[in-house]
Structure formats: C-alpha cells, structure tokens
Amino acid sequence: MQISAKADYAVRALAELAADAGRPLTCEAIATSQDIPFRFLKGVFQDLRQAGLVRSQRGCEGGYWLARDPAEVTLADIVLAVDGAFLTLRGERLDDLGYHGPAAGLPGVWRGMEDHVRQVLTSTALSDLVRERLAA
C-alpha cells in the first residue's frame, strides 16, 4: 500500500496550521517547516481551499488558516480532498473492479482493506495529531 505524497503533505500542512491557529501561516513557512516542496504544496493548498478545509488571505499579513476547528477535521476529510478516494488500484476506484474465476473474490478483500483505512482516518482528527505532539 502507498499513501500519496499529496495526502501526506496535506495532513502535515494542516497539522502545522492546527498547532499554530492564532495566526495565518504562509505556504513558504509551512513548506520550510515540514520540508515539503513549495510548488507542490501550493497545489495541495488549492485542493484544500476548494474542499473548504482552509481559508486564505492575500497581502503581507496574509497566509492560511484552518476553516474549521481542528477537532472537526478528520484525516479522512483531508485525504478525500486531495486524492478523491482512500484506496485505488492502478488508478481505478475499488468499486469499478471486477475479476473473474479464482480471483473473483479479490475485490471484496480490497474493499475490506479500504473500510479499515476509512475507519482509522475518520476516527483521527487534526486535534488528535497536535495533542499527541504536545504530549510527547
């Protein structure tokens, strides 16, 4: 299994915003802090803004804020915003799979894996990540 770079970067960037919610953070500051390629992160933020997870303000006092309380934003929300699905197989959604013969049951196994991933991601909020970091 692979977690996309886009999903990883999105979660890390929003964790930065959740940890420092008192002020806007620039894309540059987040990219530097998390060692994420700046140009790639800008595209990630476009997806996050379209999904309503962040808001932005231009100008010298500008940057990004979380659009919702960190306790209300799950990792599932973030992954779906940037990837559109929890798991794909060779770029195909699992619902579209249809195997024949001895492999006919395999799509059910993949969907079961997806259900477990969905459960973990929907039960973990950004506030959980920040709380774990502060407790360490």
mmCIF file of C-alpha atoms in Angstrom:
data_model
loop_
_atom_site.group_PDB
_atom_site.id
_atom_site.type_symbol
_atom_site.label_atom_id
_atom_site.label_comp_id
_atom_site.label_asym_id
_atom_site.label_seq_id
_atom_site.Cartn_x
_atom_site.Cartn_y
_atom_site.Cartn_z
ATOM 1 C CA MET A 1 0.000 0.000 0.000
ATOM 2 C CA GLN A 2 1.066 3.541 -0.645
ATOM 3 C CA ILE A 3 -0.007 6.823 0.826
ATOM 4 C CA SER A 4 0.183 9.541 -1.786
ATOM 5 C CA ALA A 5 2.673 12.356 -1.326
ATOM 6 C CA LYS A 6 -0.237 14.735 -1.778
ATOM 7 C CA ALA A 7 -2.146 13.222 1.167
ATOM 8 C CA ASP A 8 0.958 13.136 3.357
ATOM 9 C CA TYR A 9 1.827 16.753 2.585
ATOM 10 C CA ALA A 10 -1.768 17.895 3.121
ATOM 11 C CA VAL A 11 -2.019 16.283 6.557
ATOM 12 C CA ARG A 12 1.361 17.651 7.614
ATOM 13 C CA ALA A 13 0.492 21.160 6.412
ATOM 14 C CA LEU A 14 -2.853 21.178 8.214
ATOM 15 C CA ALA A 15 -1.200 19.845 11.367
ATOM 16 C CA GLU A 16 1.068 22.927 11.223
ATOM 17 C CA LEU A 17 -1.989 25.165 10.928
ATOM 18 C CA ALA A 18 -3.744 23.359 13.787
ATOM 19 C CA ALA A 19 -0.699 23.681 16.052
ATOM 20 C CA ASP A 20 -0.445 27.443 15.469
ATOM 21 C CA ALA A 21 -4.062 28.503 14.969
ATOM 22 C CA GLY A 22 -3.572 32.004 16.370
ATOM 23 C CA ARG A 23 -2.123 33.463 13.195
ATOM 24 C CA PRO A 24 -2.043 32.755 9.489
ATOM 25 C CA LEU A 25 0.887 30.756 8.172
ATOM 26 C CA THR A 26 2.355 31.234 4.739
ATOM 27 C CA CYS A 27 2.796 28.380 2.337
ATOM 28 C CA GLU A 28 6.523 29.100 2.357
ATOM 29 C CA ALA A 29 6.747 28.802 6.158
ATOM 30 C CA ILE A 30 4.850 25.512 6.173
ATOM 31 C CA ALA A 31 6.922 24.119 3.305
ATOM 32 C CA THR A 32 10.137 25.013 5.135
ATOM 33 C CA SER A 33 8.967 23.704 8.500
ATOM 34 C CA GLN A 34 7.787 20.372 7.073
ATOM 35 C CA ASP A 35 10.439 20.012 4.358
ATOM 36 C CA ILE A 36 7.815 19.908 1.603
ATOM 37 C CA PRO A 37 8.489 21.189 -1.942
ATOM 38 C CA PHE A 38 6.935 24.661 -2.066
ATOM 39 C CA ARG A 39 5.481 24.423 -5.584
ATOM 40 C CA PHE A 40 3.851 21.084 -4.814
ATOM 41 C CA LEU A 41 2.393 22.420 -1.559
ATOM 42 C CA LYS A 42 0.792 25.373 -3.354
ATOM 43 C CA GLY A 43 -1.208 22.912 -5.469
ATOM 44 C CA VAL A 44 -2.182 20.945 -2.375
ATOM 45 C CA PHE A 45 -3.482 24.136 -0.764
ATOM 46 C CA GLN A 46 -5.660 24.805 -3.808
ATOM 47 C CA ASP A 47 -7.384 21.441 -3.273
ATOM 48 C CA LEU A 48 -7.726 22.095 0.462
ATOM 49 C CA ARG A 49 -9.233 25.528 -0.154
ATOM 50 C CA GLN A 50 -11.717 24.137 -2.694
ATOM 51 C CA ALA A 51 -12.750 21.499 -0.163
ATOM 52 C CA GLY A 52 -13.381 24.199 2.447
ATOM 53 C CA LEU A 53 -10.670 22.978 4.814
ATOM 54 C CA VAL A 54 -8.552 26.147 4.719
ATOM 55 C CA ARG A 55 -9.162 29.803 4.089
ATOM 56 C CA SER A 56 -6.628 32.269 2.837
ATOM 57 C CA GLN A 57 -5.876 35.959 2.889
ATOM 58 C CA ARG A 58 -3.597 37.806 0.500
ATOM 59 C CA GLY A 59 -1.141 40.502 1.420
ATOM 60 C CA CYS A 60 1.716 40.980 3.835
ATOM 61 C CA GLU A 61 -0.461 39.880 6.761
ATOM 62 C CA GLY A 62 -1.838 37.013 4.725
ATOM 63 C CA GLY A 63 -1.479 33.292 4.746
ATOM 64 C CA TYR A 64 -3.618 30.261 5.507
ATOM 65 C CA TRP A 65 -5.870 29.341 8.429
ATOM 66 C CA LEU A 66 -7.942 26.279 9.104
ATOM 67 C CA ALA A 67 -11.516 26.910 8.034
ATOM 68 C CA ARG A 68 -12.883 24.606 10.756
ATOM 69 C CA ASP A 69 -12.000 23.619 14.281
ATOM 70 C CA PRO A 70 -9.153 21.034 14.272
ATOM 71 C CA ALA A 71 -11.371 18.656 16.273
ATOM 72 C CA GLU A 72 -13.858 18.667 13.376
ATOM 73 C CA VAL A 73 -11.352 17.957 10.591
ATOM 74 C CA THR A 74 -10.565 14.269 10.198
ATOM 75 C CA LEU A 75 -7.726 12.745 8.254
ATOM 76 C CA ALA A 76 -10.443 11.255 6.030
ATOM 77 C CA ASP A 77 -11.620 14.772 5.118
ATOM 78 C CA ILE A 78 -8.074 15.693 4.125
ATOM 79 C CA VAL A 79 -7.314 12.556 2.099
ATOM 80 C CA LEU A 80 -10.603 12.776 0.219
ATOM 81 C CA ALA A 81 -9.978 16.478 -0.507
ATOM 82 C CA VAL A 82 -6.649 15.838 -2.210
ATOM 83 C CA ASP A 83 -6.930 12.257 -3.518
ATOM 84 C CA GLY A 84 -10.673 11.764 -4.011
ATOM 85 C CA ALA A 85 -10.542 8.201 -2.631
ATOM 86 C CA PHE A 86 -8.951 6.255 0.202
ATOM 87 C CA LEU A 87 -7.564 3.472 -1.957
ATOM 88 C CA THR A 88 -7.240 2.918 -5.674
ATOM 89 C CA LEU A 89 -5.783 0.034 -7.619
ATOM 90 C CA ARG A 90 -3.665 1.142 -10.571
ATOM 91 C CA GLY A 91 -5.625 4.398 -10.537
ATOM 92 C CA GLU A 92 -9.047 2.708 -10.564
ATOM 93 C CA ARG A 93 -11.597 3.058 -7.803
ATOM 94 C CA LEU A 94 -12.254 -0.188 -5.986
ATOM 95 C CA ASP A 95 -15.962 -0.085 -6.878
ATOM 96 C CA ASP A 96 -15.043 -0.469 -10.544
ATOM 97 C CA LEU A 97 -13.090 -3.707 -10.118
ATOM 98 C CA GLY A 98 -14.431 -6.971 -11.473
ATOM 99 C CA TYR A 99 -12.267 -10.087 -11.531
ATOM 100 C CA HIS A 100 -13.154 -13.479 -12.928
ATOM 101 C CA GLY A 101 -12.501 -17.082 -12.000
ATOM 102 C CA PRO A 102 -10.391 -17.845 -8.948
ATOM 103 C CA ALA A 103 -9.679 -14.127 -8.363
ATOM 104 C CA ALA A 104 -13.388 -13.128 -8.277
ATOM 105 C CA GLY A 105 -13.308 -12.612 -4.507
ATOM 106 C CA LEU A 106 -10.293 -10.320 -4.506
ATOM 107 C CA PRO A 107 -12.184 -7.027 -4.972
ATOM 108 C CA GLY A 108 -14.001 -7.808 -1.707
ATOM 109 C CA VAL A 109 -10.658 -8.124 0.066
ATOM 110 C CA TRP A 110 -9.508 -4.763 -1.311
ATOM 111 C CA ARG A 111 -12.807 -3.138 -0.276
ATOM 112 C CA GLY A 112 -12.385 -4.620 3.223
ATOM 113 C CA MET A 113 -8.950 -3.013 3.432
ATOM 114 C CA GLU A 114 -10.460 0.266 2.302
ATOM 115 C CA ASP A 115 -13.104 0.014 5.054
ATOM 116 C CA HIS A 116 -10.387 -0.398 7.686
ATOM 117 C CA VAL A 117 -8.422 2.543 6.307
ATOM 118 C CA ARG A 118 -11.603 4.646 6.264
ATOM 119 C CA GLN A 119 -12.286 3.725 9.897
ATOM 120 C CA VAL A 120 -8.816 4.823 11.041
ATOM 121 C CA LEU A 121 -8.905 8.042 9.026
ATOM 122 C CA THR A 122 -12.423 9.042 10.105
ATOM 123 C CA SER A 123 -11.636 8.432 13.771
ATOM 124 C CA THR A 124 -8.488 10.602 13.778
ATOM 125 C CA ALA A 125 -8.865 14.385 13.884
ATOM 126 C CA LEU A 126 -6.203 17.035 13.387
ATOM 127 C CA SER A 127 -6.553 17.922 17.057
ATOM 128 C CA ASP A 128 -5.530 14.339 17.905
ATOM 129 C CA LEU A 129 -2.273 14.792 15.979
ATOM 130 C CA VAL A 130 -1.491 18.093 17.665
ATOM 131 C CA ARG A 131 -2.353 16.713 21.106
ATOM 132 C CA GLU A 132 -0.003 13.730 20.507
ATOM 133 C CA ARG A 133 2.835 16.096 19.582
ATOM 134 C CA LEU A 134 2.276 18.313 22.601
ATOM 135 C CA ALA A 135 2.145 15.299 24.937
ATOM 136 C CA ALA A 136 5.475 13.939 23.659
#
